[in-house]
Coordinates of C-alpha atoms in Angstrom, one line a residue:
X70 CA -36.7 -23.6 25.1
X71 CA -33.3 -24.4 26.7
X72 CA -31.8 -25.1 23.2
X73 CA -33.1 -21.7 22.0
X74 CA -31.5 -19.9 25.0
X75 CA -28.2 -21.7 24.4
X76 CA -28.4 -20.7 20.7
X77 CA -29.0 -17.1 21.6
X78 CA -26.1 -17.1 24.1
X79 CA -23.8 -18.7 21.5
X80 CA -24.8 -16.2 18.9
X81 CA -24.1 -13.3 21.3
X82 CA -20.7 -14.7 22.3
X83 CA -19.8 -15.2 18.6
X84 CA -20.9 -11.6 17.7
X85 CA -19.0 -10.2 20.7
X86 CA -15.9 -12.1 19.7
X87 CA -16.1 -10.9 16.2
X88 CA -16.5 -7.3 17.3
X89 CA -13.5 -7.7 19.6
X90 CA -11.4 -9.1 16.7
X91 CA -12.4 -6.3 14.4
X92 CA -11.5 -3.7 17.1
X93 CA -8.1 -5.2 17.5
X94 CA -7.5 -5.2 13.8
X95 CA -8.5 -1.5 13.7
X96 CA -6.4 -0.4 16.7
X97 CA -3.4 -2.3 15.5
X98 CA -3.4 0.0 12.5
X99 CA -2.8 3.1 14.7
X100 CA 0.9 2.6 15.4
X101 CA 1.3 1.0 12.0
X102 CA 0.0 4.0 10.1
X103 CA 2.1 6.4 12.0
X104 CA 5.2 4.2 11.4
X105 CA 4.5 3.9 7.6
X106 CA 3.6 7.6 7.2
X107 CA 6.8 8.9 8.7
X108 CA 8.9 6.5 6.7
X109 CA 7.2 6.8 3.4
X110 CA 6.1 9.4 0.8
X111 CA 7.8 12.7 0.9
X112 CA 9.6 11.7 4.1
X113 CA 11.3 8.8 2.4
X114 CA 12.2 10.9 -0.6
X115 CA 13.5 13.7 1.6
X116 CA 15.6 11.3 3.8
X117 CA 17.1 9.7 0.7
X118 CA 17.9 13.1 -0.8
X119 CA 19.5 14.0 2.6
X120 CA 21.6 10.9 2.4
X121 CA 22.7 11.9 -1.1
X122 CA 20.6 9.6 -3.4
X123 CA 20.2 10.3 -7.1
X124 CA 16.8 10.1 -8.9
X125 CA 17.8 6.7 -10.2
X126 CA 18.6 5.4 -6.8
X127 CA 15.4 6.9 -5.5
X128 CA 13.4 5.2 -8.2
X129 CA 15.0 1.8 -7.3
X130 CA 14.1 2.2 -3.6
X131 CA 10.5 3.1 -4.5
X132 CA 10.3 0.2 -6.8
X133 CA 11.9 -2.6 -4.8
X134 CA 9.0 -2.9 -2.3
X135 CA 6.8 -4.2 -5.0
X136 CA 9.3 -6.5 -6.8
X137 CA 9.9 -8.6 -3.7
X138 CA 6.2 -9.5 -3.8
X139 CA 7.3 -12.3 -6.2
X140 CA 8.4 -14.2 -3.1
X141 CA 4.7 -14.4 -2.0
X142 CA 4.2 -17.3 -4.4
X143 CA 6.5 -19.4 -2.3
X144 CA 5.1 -18.0 0.9
X145 CA 1.5 -19.0 -0.2
X146 CA 2.7 -22.6 -0.5
X147 CA 4.7 -22.7 2.7
X148 CA 2.0 -21.2 5.0
X149 CA -0.1 -24.2 4.3
X150 CA 2.2 -26.0 6.7
X151 CA 2.0 -23.5 9.5
X152 CA 0.3 -24.5 12.7
X153 CA -0.1 -20.8 13.7
X154 CA -0.4 -18.0 11.3
X155 CA -0.6 -15.4 14.1
X156 CA 2.9 -16.0 15.6
X157 CA 4.5 -16.3 12.2
X158 CA 2.9 -13.0 11.4
X159 CA 4.3 -11.4 14.6
X160 CA 7.8 -12.7 13.8
X161 CA 8.0 -11.4 10.2
X162 CA 6.2 -8.1 11.0
X163 CA 8.7 -7.5 13.9
X164 CA 11.7 -8.1 11.6
X165 CA 10.2 -5.7 9.0
X166 CA 9.5 -3.0 11.5
X167 CA 12.9 -3.2 13.2
X168 CA 15.0 -3.4 10.0
X169 CA 13.1 -0.4 8.4
X170 CA 13.5 1.6 11.6
X171 CA 17.3 0.8 11.5
X172 CA 17.6 3.0 8.4
X173 CA 17.5 5.9 10.8
X174 CA 20.8 4.8 12.3
X175 CA 22.6 4.8 9.0
X176 CA 24.3 8.3 9.5
X177 CA 25.5 7.1 12.9
X178 CA 26.9 3.7 11.8
X179 CA 28.5 4.3 8.4
X180 CA 30.8 6.8 6.6
X181 CA 28.9 9.3 4.5
X182 CA 29.9 7.7 1.2
X183 CA 28.1 4.5 2.2
X184 CA 24.9 6.1 3.5
X185 CA 22.7 5.4 0.5
X186 CA 24.1 1.8 0.0
X187 CA 23.5 1.0 3.7
X188 CA 20.0 2.4 3.6
X189 CA 19.2 0.3 0.6
X190 CA 20.6 -2.9 2.3
X191 CA 18.4 -2.4 5.4
X192 CA 15.4 -1.4 3.3
X193 CA 15.6 -4.4 1.0
X194 CA 16.0 -6.8 3.9
X195 CA 13.0 -5.2 5.7
X196 CA 10.7 -5.6 2.7
X197 CA 11.8 -9.2 2.1
X198 CA 10.4 -10.0 5.5
X199 CA 7.4 -7.7 4.9
X200 CA 6.6 -9.9 1.8
X201 CA 6.0 -12.8 4.2
X202 CA 4.2 -10.6 6.8
X203 CA 1.9 -9.1 4.2
X204 CA 0.8 -12.5 2.9
X205 CA 0.1 -13.7 6.4
X206 CA -1.8 -10.6 7.3
X207 CA -3.9 -10.7 4.1
X208 CA -4.7 -14.4 4.8
X209 CA -5.5 -13.8 8.5
X210 CA -7.6 -10.6 8.1
X211 CA -9.7 -12.2 5.3
X212 CA -10.8 -14.8 7.9
X213 CA -11.2 -12.3 10.7
X214 CA -13.5 -9.9 8.8
X215 CA -16.9 -11.6 7.9
X216 CA -17.7 -11.3 4.2
X217 CA -21.1 -9.6 4.8
X218 CA -19.4 -6.6 6.4
X219 CA -16.1 -6.5 4.6
X220 CA -16.8 -3.6 2.3
X221 CA -18.1 -1.3 5.0
X222 CA -15.6 -2.4 7.6
X223 CA -12.6 -1.6 5.5
X224 CA -14.2 1.6 4.4
X225 CA -14.6 2.7 8.0
X226 CA -11.1 1.3 9.1
X227 CA -9.4 3.0 6.2
X228 CA -11.2 6.3 6.8
X229 CA -10.1 6.3 10.5
X230 CA -6.5 5.3 9.9
X231 CA -6.1 7.7 7.0
X232 CA -7.3 10.6 9.2
X233 CA -4.6 9.6 11.6
X234 CA -2.1 9.4 8.8
X235 CA -3.1 12.9 7.6
X236 CA -2.4 14.4 11.0
X237 CA 0.9 12.5 11.3
X238 CA 1.9 13.7 7.8
X239 CA 1.2 17.3 8.7
X240 CA 3.0 17.2 12.0
X241 CA 6.0 15.4 10.3
X242 CA 6.2 18.1 7.6
X243 CA 6.1 20.9 10.2
X244 CA 9.0 19.2 12.1
X245 CA 11.2 18.9 9.0
X246 CA 10.6 22.6 8.1
X247 CA 11.2 23.8 11.7
X248 CA 14.4 21.8 12.4
X249 CA 17.5 21.2 10.3
X250 CA 17.4 18.0 8.3
X251 CA 19.6 15.9 10.6
X252 CA 17.7 17.0 13.7
X253 CA 14.3 16.8 12.1
X254 CA 14.9 13.3 10.8
X255 CA 16.2 12.3 14.3
X256 CA 12.9 13.4 15.9
X257 CA 10.9 11.5 13.2
X258 CA 12.9 8.3 13.8
X259 CA 12.4 8.5 17.6
X260 CA 8.6 8.5 17.0
X261 CA 9.1 5.7 14.4
X262 CA 10.9 3.4 17.0
X263 CA 8.1 3.9 19.6
X264 CA 5.5 3.1 17.0
X265 CA 7.4 0.0 15.8
X266 CA 7.5 -1.5 19.3
X267 CA 3.9 -0.6 19.9
X268 CA 2.8 -2.2 16.6
X269 CA 4.6 -5.4 17.4
X270 CA 2.9 -5.6 20.8
X271 CA -0.6 -5.0 19.3
X272 CA -0.1 -7.8 16.7
X273 CA 0.2 -10.2 19.6
X274 CA -3.5 -9.6 20.4
X275 CA -4.6 -10.8 17.0
X276 CA -6.8 -14.0 17.1
X277 CA -5.3 -17.2 15.7
X278 CA -8.3 -18.2 13.7
X279 CA -8.7 -21.6 12.0
X280 CA -7.0 -21.8 8.6
X281 CA -8.8 -23.5 5.7
X282 CA -6.0 -25.0 3.8
X283 CA -5.7 -25.6 0.0
X284 CA -7.1 -28.9 -1.4
X285 CA -3.8 -29.3 -3.1
X286 CA -0.7 -30.5 -1.2
X287 CA 1.9 -30.0 -4.0
X288 CA 3.3 -26.7 -5.2
X289 CA 2.7 -26.9 -9.0
X290 CA -1.0 -28.0 -8.8
X291 CA -1.5 -25.2 -6.2
X292 CA 0.2 -22.7 -8.5
X293 CA -1.9 -23.7 -11.5
X294 CA -5.2 -22.9 -9.7
X295 CA -5.0 -19.1 -10.2
X296 CA -3.2 -19.5 -13.6
X297 CA -6.1 -21.6 -14.9
X298 CA -8.7 -19.1 -13.7
X299 CA -8.9 -17.0 -17.0
X300 CA -11.1 -14.3 -15.6
X301 CA -8.8 -13.7 -12.6
X302 CA -5.6 -13.8 -14.6
X303 CA -6.8 -11.5 -17.3
X304 CA -8.0 -8.9 -14.7
X305 CA -4.7 -9.2 -12.9
X306 CA -2.6 -8.7 -16.0
X307 CA -4.7 -5.7 -17.0
X308 CA -4.4 -4.1 -13.6
X309 CA -0.6 -4.8 -13.6
X310 CA -0.3 -2.9 -16.9
X311 CA -2.2 0.0 -15.5
X312 CA -0.1 0.1 -12.3
X313 CA 3.1 0.0 -14.4
X314 CA 2.0 3.2 -16.2
X315 CA 0.9 4.8 -12.9
X316 CA 4.1 4.1 -11.2
X317 CA 6.2 5.7 -13.9
X318 CA 5.3 9.1 -12.4
X319 CA 3.3 8.9 -9.2
X320 CA 6.1 7.6 -6.8
X321 CA 8.3 10.4 -8.1
X322 CA 5.9 13.3 -7.4
X323 CA 7.8 14.1 -4.2
X324 CA 11.1 14.3 -6.2
X325 CA 9.6 16.7 -8.7
X326 CA 8.1 18.9 -6.0
X327 CA 11.2 18.9 -3.8
X328 CA 14.0 19.1 -6.4
X329 CA 12.4 20.8 -9.5
X330 CA 9.6 23.0 -8.0
X331 CA 11.5 23.7 -4.8
X332 CA 8.3 23.3 -2.6
X333 CA 8.9 23.0 1.1
X334 CA 8.0 20.0 3.3
X335 CA 5.1 21.6 5.0
X336 CA 3.4 22.5 1.7
X337 CA 4.0 19.0 0.3
X338 CA 2.5 17.7 3.5
X339 CA -0.6 19.9 3.0
X340 CA -0.8 18.5 -0.6
X341 CA -0.6 14.9 0.8
X342 CA -3.2 15.9 3.5
X343 CA -5.6 17.1 0.8
X344 CA -5.1 13.8 -1.1
X345 CA -5.7 11.8 2.1
X346 CA -8.8 13.7 3.1
X347 CA -10.4 13.1 -0.3
X348 CA -9.3 9.5 -0.1
X349 CA -10.9 9.1 3.3
X350 CA -14.2 10.5 2.0
X351 CA -14.1 8.2 -1.0
X352 CA -13.6 5.1 1.2
X353 CA -17.0 5.5 2.7
X354 CA -18.6 6.1 -0.8
X355 CA -16.7 3.3 -2.5
X356 CA -17.6 1.0 0.4
X357 CA -21.4 1.8 0.1
X358 CA -21.2 1.4 -3.7
X359 CA -19.5 -2.0 -3.2
X360 CA -22.7 -3.2 -1.4
X361 CA -24.5 -2.6 -4.7
X362 CA -22.0 -3.2 -7.5
X363 CA -19.2 -5.7 -8.1
X364 CA -15.6 -5.2 -7.3
X365 CA -14.7 -5.4 -10.9
X366 CA -17.2 -2.8 -12.1
X367 CA -16.1 -0.4 -9.5
X368 CA -12.4 -1.0 -10.2
X369 CA -13.1 0.1 -13.8
X370 CA -14.7 3.3 -12.6
X371 CA -11.6 4.2 -10.6
X372 CA -9.3 4.0 -13.7
X373 CA -10.3 7.2 -15.6
X374 CA -10.2 9.2 -12.3
X375 CA -6.6 8.1 -11.6
X376 CA -5.6 8.9 -15.2
X377 CA -7.3 12.3 -15.1
X378 CA -5.4 13.2 -11.9
X379 CA -2.1 12.5 -13.7
X380 CA -3.1 14.4 -16.8
X381 CA -4.2 17.4 -14.7
X382 CA -0.5 18.2 -14.0
X383 CA -0.4 19.6 -17.5
X384 CA -2.5 22.5 -16.2
X385 CA 0.7 23.8 -14.7
X386 CA 1.4 25.3 -18.1
X387 CA -1.5 27.7 -17.8
X388 CA -2.6 28.0 -14.2
X389 CA -1.0 28.8 -10.8
X390 CA 1.1 26.1 -9.3
X391 CA -0.6 25.3 -6.0
X392 CA -4.2 25.2 -7.1
X393 CA -3.3 22.7 -9.9
X394 CA -1.3 20.5 -7.5
X395 CA -4.0 20.5 -4.9
X396 CA -6.6 19.5 -7.5
X397 CA -4.3 16.8 -8.9
X398 CA -3.7 15.3 -5.5
X399 CA -7.4 15.4 -4.4
X400 CA -8.5 13.7 -7.7
X401 CA -5.8 11.1 -7.3
X402 CA -7.0 10.5 -3.7
X403 CA -10.5 9.7 -4.9
X404 CA -9.3 7.4 -7.6
X405 CA -6.5 5.5 -5.8
X406 CA -8.6 5.2 -2.6
X407 CA -11.2 3.3 -4.5
X408 CA -8.7 1.3 -6.5
X409 CA -6.7 0.1 -3.4
X410 CA -9.8 -0.8 -1.4
X411 CA -11.5 -2.6 -4.3
X412 CA -8.4 -4.4 -5.5
X413 CA -8.0 -5.8 -1.9
X414 CA -11.7 -6.8 -1.9
X415 CA -11.2 -8.4 -5.3
X416 CA -8.3 -10.5 -4.0
X417 CA -10.1 -11.7 -0.8
X418 CA -13.7 -11.7 -2.0
X419 CA -13.7 -12.9 -5.7
X420 CA -11.4 -15.9 -5.0
X421 CA -12.0 -19.4 -3.6
X422 CA -11.4 -19.3 0.2
X423 CA -9.2 -22.5 0.3
X424 CA -7.0 -21.2 -2.5
X425 CA -7.0 -17.6 -1.5
X426 CA -3.3 -17.4 -0.4
X427 CA -2.0 -18.5 -3.8
X428 CA -4.5 -16.2 -5.6
X429 CA -3.3 -13.2 -3.5
X430 CA 0.3 -14.2 -4.0
X431 CA -0.2 -14.4 -7.8
X432 CA -1.9 -11.0 -7.9
X433 CA 0.8 -9.5 -5.7
X434 CA 3.6 -11.0 -7.7
X435 CA 2.3 -10.0 -11.1
X436 CA 1.3 -6.4 -10.1
X437 CA 4.5 -6.2 -8.0
X438 CA 6.8 -6.9 -11.0
X439 CA 4.9 -4.2 -13.1
X440 CA 5.0 -1.7 -10.2
X441 CA 8.7 -2.4 -9.8
X442 CA 9.7 -1.4 -13.3
X443 CA 7.5 1.7 -13.2
X444 CA 9.5 3.9 -10.7
X445 CA 12.8 2.3 -11.8
X446 CA 12.3 3.4 -15.3
X447 CA 10.7 6.7 -14.2
X448 CA 13.7 7.5 -12.1
X449 CA 16.0 6.8 -15.0
X450 CA 13.9 8.9 -17.4
X451 CA 14.3 11.9 -15.0
X452 CA 18.1 11.4 -15.2
X453 CA 18.0 11.3 -19.0
X454 CA 15.9 14.4 -19.4
X455 CA 17.8 16.5 -16.8
X456 CA 18.9 18.9 -19.5
X457 CA 15.5 19.3 -21.1
X458 CA 13.2 22.2 -20.7
X459 CA 11.8 22.6 -17.2
X460 CA 8.1 22.0 -18.3
X461 CA 9.2 18.6 -19.8
X462 CA 10.7 17.6 -16.5
X463 CA 7.9 18.8 -14.3
X464 CA 4.8 17.6 -16.2
X465 CA 5.8 16.2 -19.6
X466 CA 5.9 12.6 -18.4
X467 CA 2.6 13.0 -16.7
X468 CA 0.9 14.1 -20.0
X469 CA 2.3 11.1 -21.9
X470 CA 1.6 8.5 -19.2
X471 CA -1.9 9.9 -18.4
X472 CA -2.9 9.7 -22.1
X473 CA -1.7 6.1 -22.3
X474 CA -3.7 5.2 -19.2
X475 CA -6.9 6.6 -20.6
X476 CA -6.4 4.6 -23.8
X477 CA -5.6 1.4 -21.9
X478 CA -8.7 1.8 -19.6
X479 CA -11.1 2.6 -22.5
X480 CA -9.8 0.0 -24.9
X481 CA -9.3 -3.0 -22.6
X482 CA -10.7 -2.1 -19.2
X483 CA -14.4 -2.2 -19.9
X484 CA -14.1 -5.7 -21.6
X485 CA -11.7 -7.3 -19.0
X486 CA -13.3 -5.9 -15.8
X487 CA -16.9 -6.6 -16.8
X488 CA -19.0 -8.6 -14.3
X489 CA -18.7 -12.4 -14.6

């Protein structure tokens, strides 16, 4: 009887500790999502245009965040030697948050002709540190969240945080429309600095859970593990190809709307809000479907939805502007919400636990290179077609890219992402 009582008490304590850790991981996301929302998307595009960036420079900035993921391969090897993932995470996340927030000081620290260059320098440095932080967070969170609740937990977490991001996006858009650019961006960056500091503090409450290290102690044998997993590497290469096509156009939506369609910040924020709301609703649905179907099968189902959202820009040739853009953003929210959630579950759920850091690093590196060249090339294409007809600039690329994505998904996707 005494042993039974002890077992029940131990089980309750363990359950209570797990709930506490999950709550910390959720609340940590509050300042993080506000920080990232106000520094990304249309706010990033608008700030760079305010600093004087061209579409080519904008494409580079949007691309570099994924290219630096190559460094995660080295990070996956080096973290095997860490005694504490938590405090290494706090260090690198702090450097990322502070350096990215420093981009708001560029107009005060440098002459105007160096604004874009200075922004890029701070931005690249920030995301080099973020590469390490992201790897550590992925490794730590995969051990914090029990496998049996992973799909539904991330569905609920993503829904909650995206609701907050939606509100933040809308308020940020109103601020930029209400106040002149310099004053509006100053207000945004004040909020950003508060959230950066709050986010760093909340990371300190993360648990430092036990780390199951790789069975390999040398770099090359550890690197070969994911490379020799043919099912994993084929799926990763396919998803990288799809992301390359997607990133030719999607990261530059804000540029098209701000510069070519002359849509104001508040309207763009409403478009982003509609995308986020549908994404939030889809998280719960994709999470429940994930309890019945595999990550790979559901990933395949997201691909035609994403491609259709890009193709729907072509409807601008025959229908009013705003209804088409709202429809395109909402459809994209459904597709990309599922894709991001399922790709993350694919990385942390369909891979061996002891080798998971290197698997995640390989996935991030391969998809990161593909996603890097997408907006980089897309930005250059917009420079090349600057003298073309307006329809070609506004939705011509979307029609070409969306068609290619449909073909890729139907020809290769079904075969590569089948259940194994």
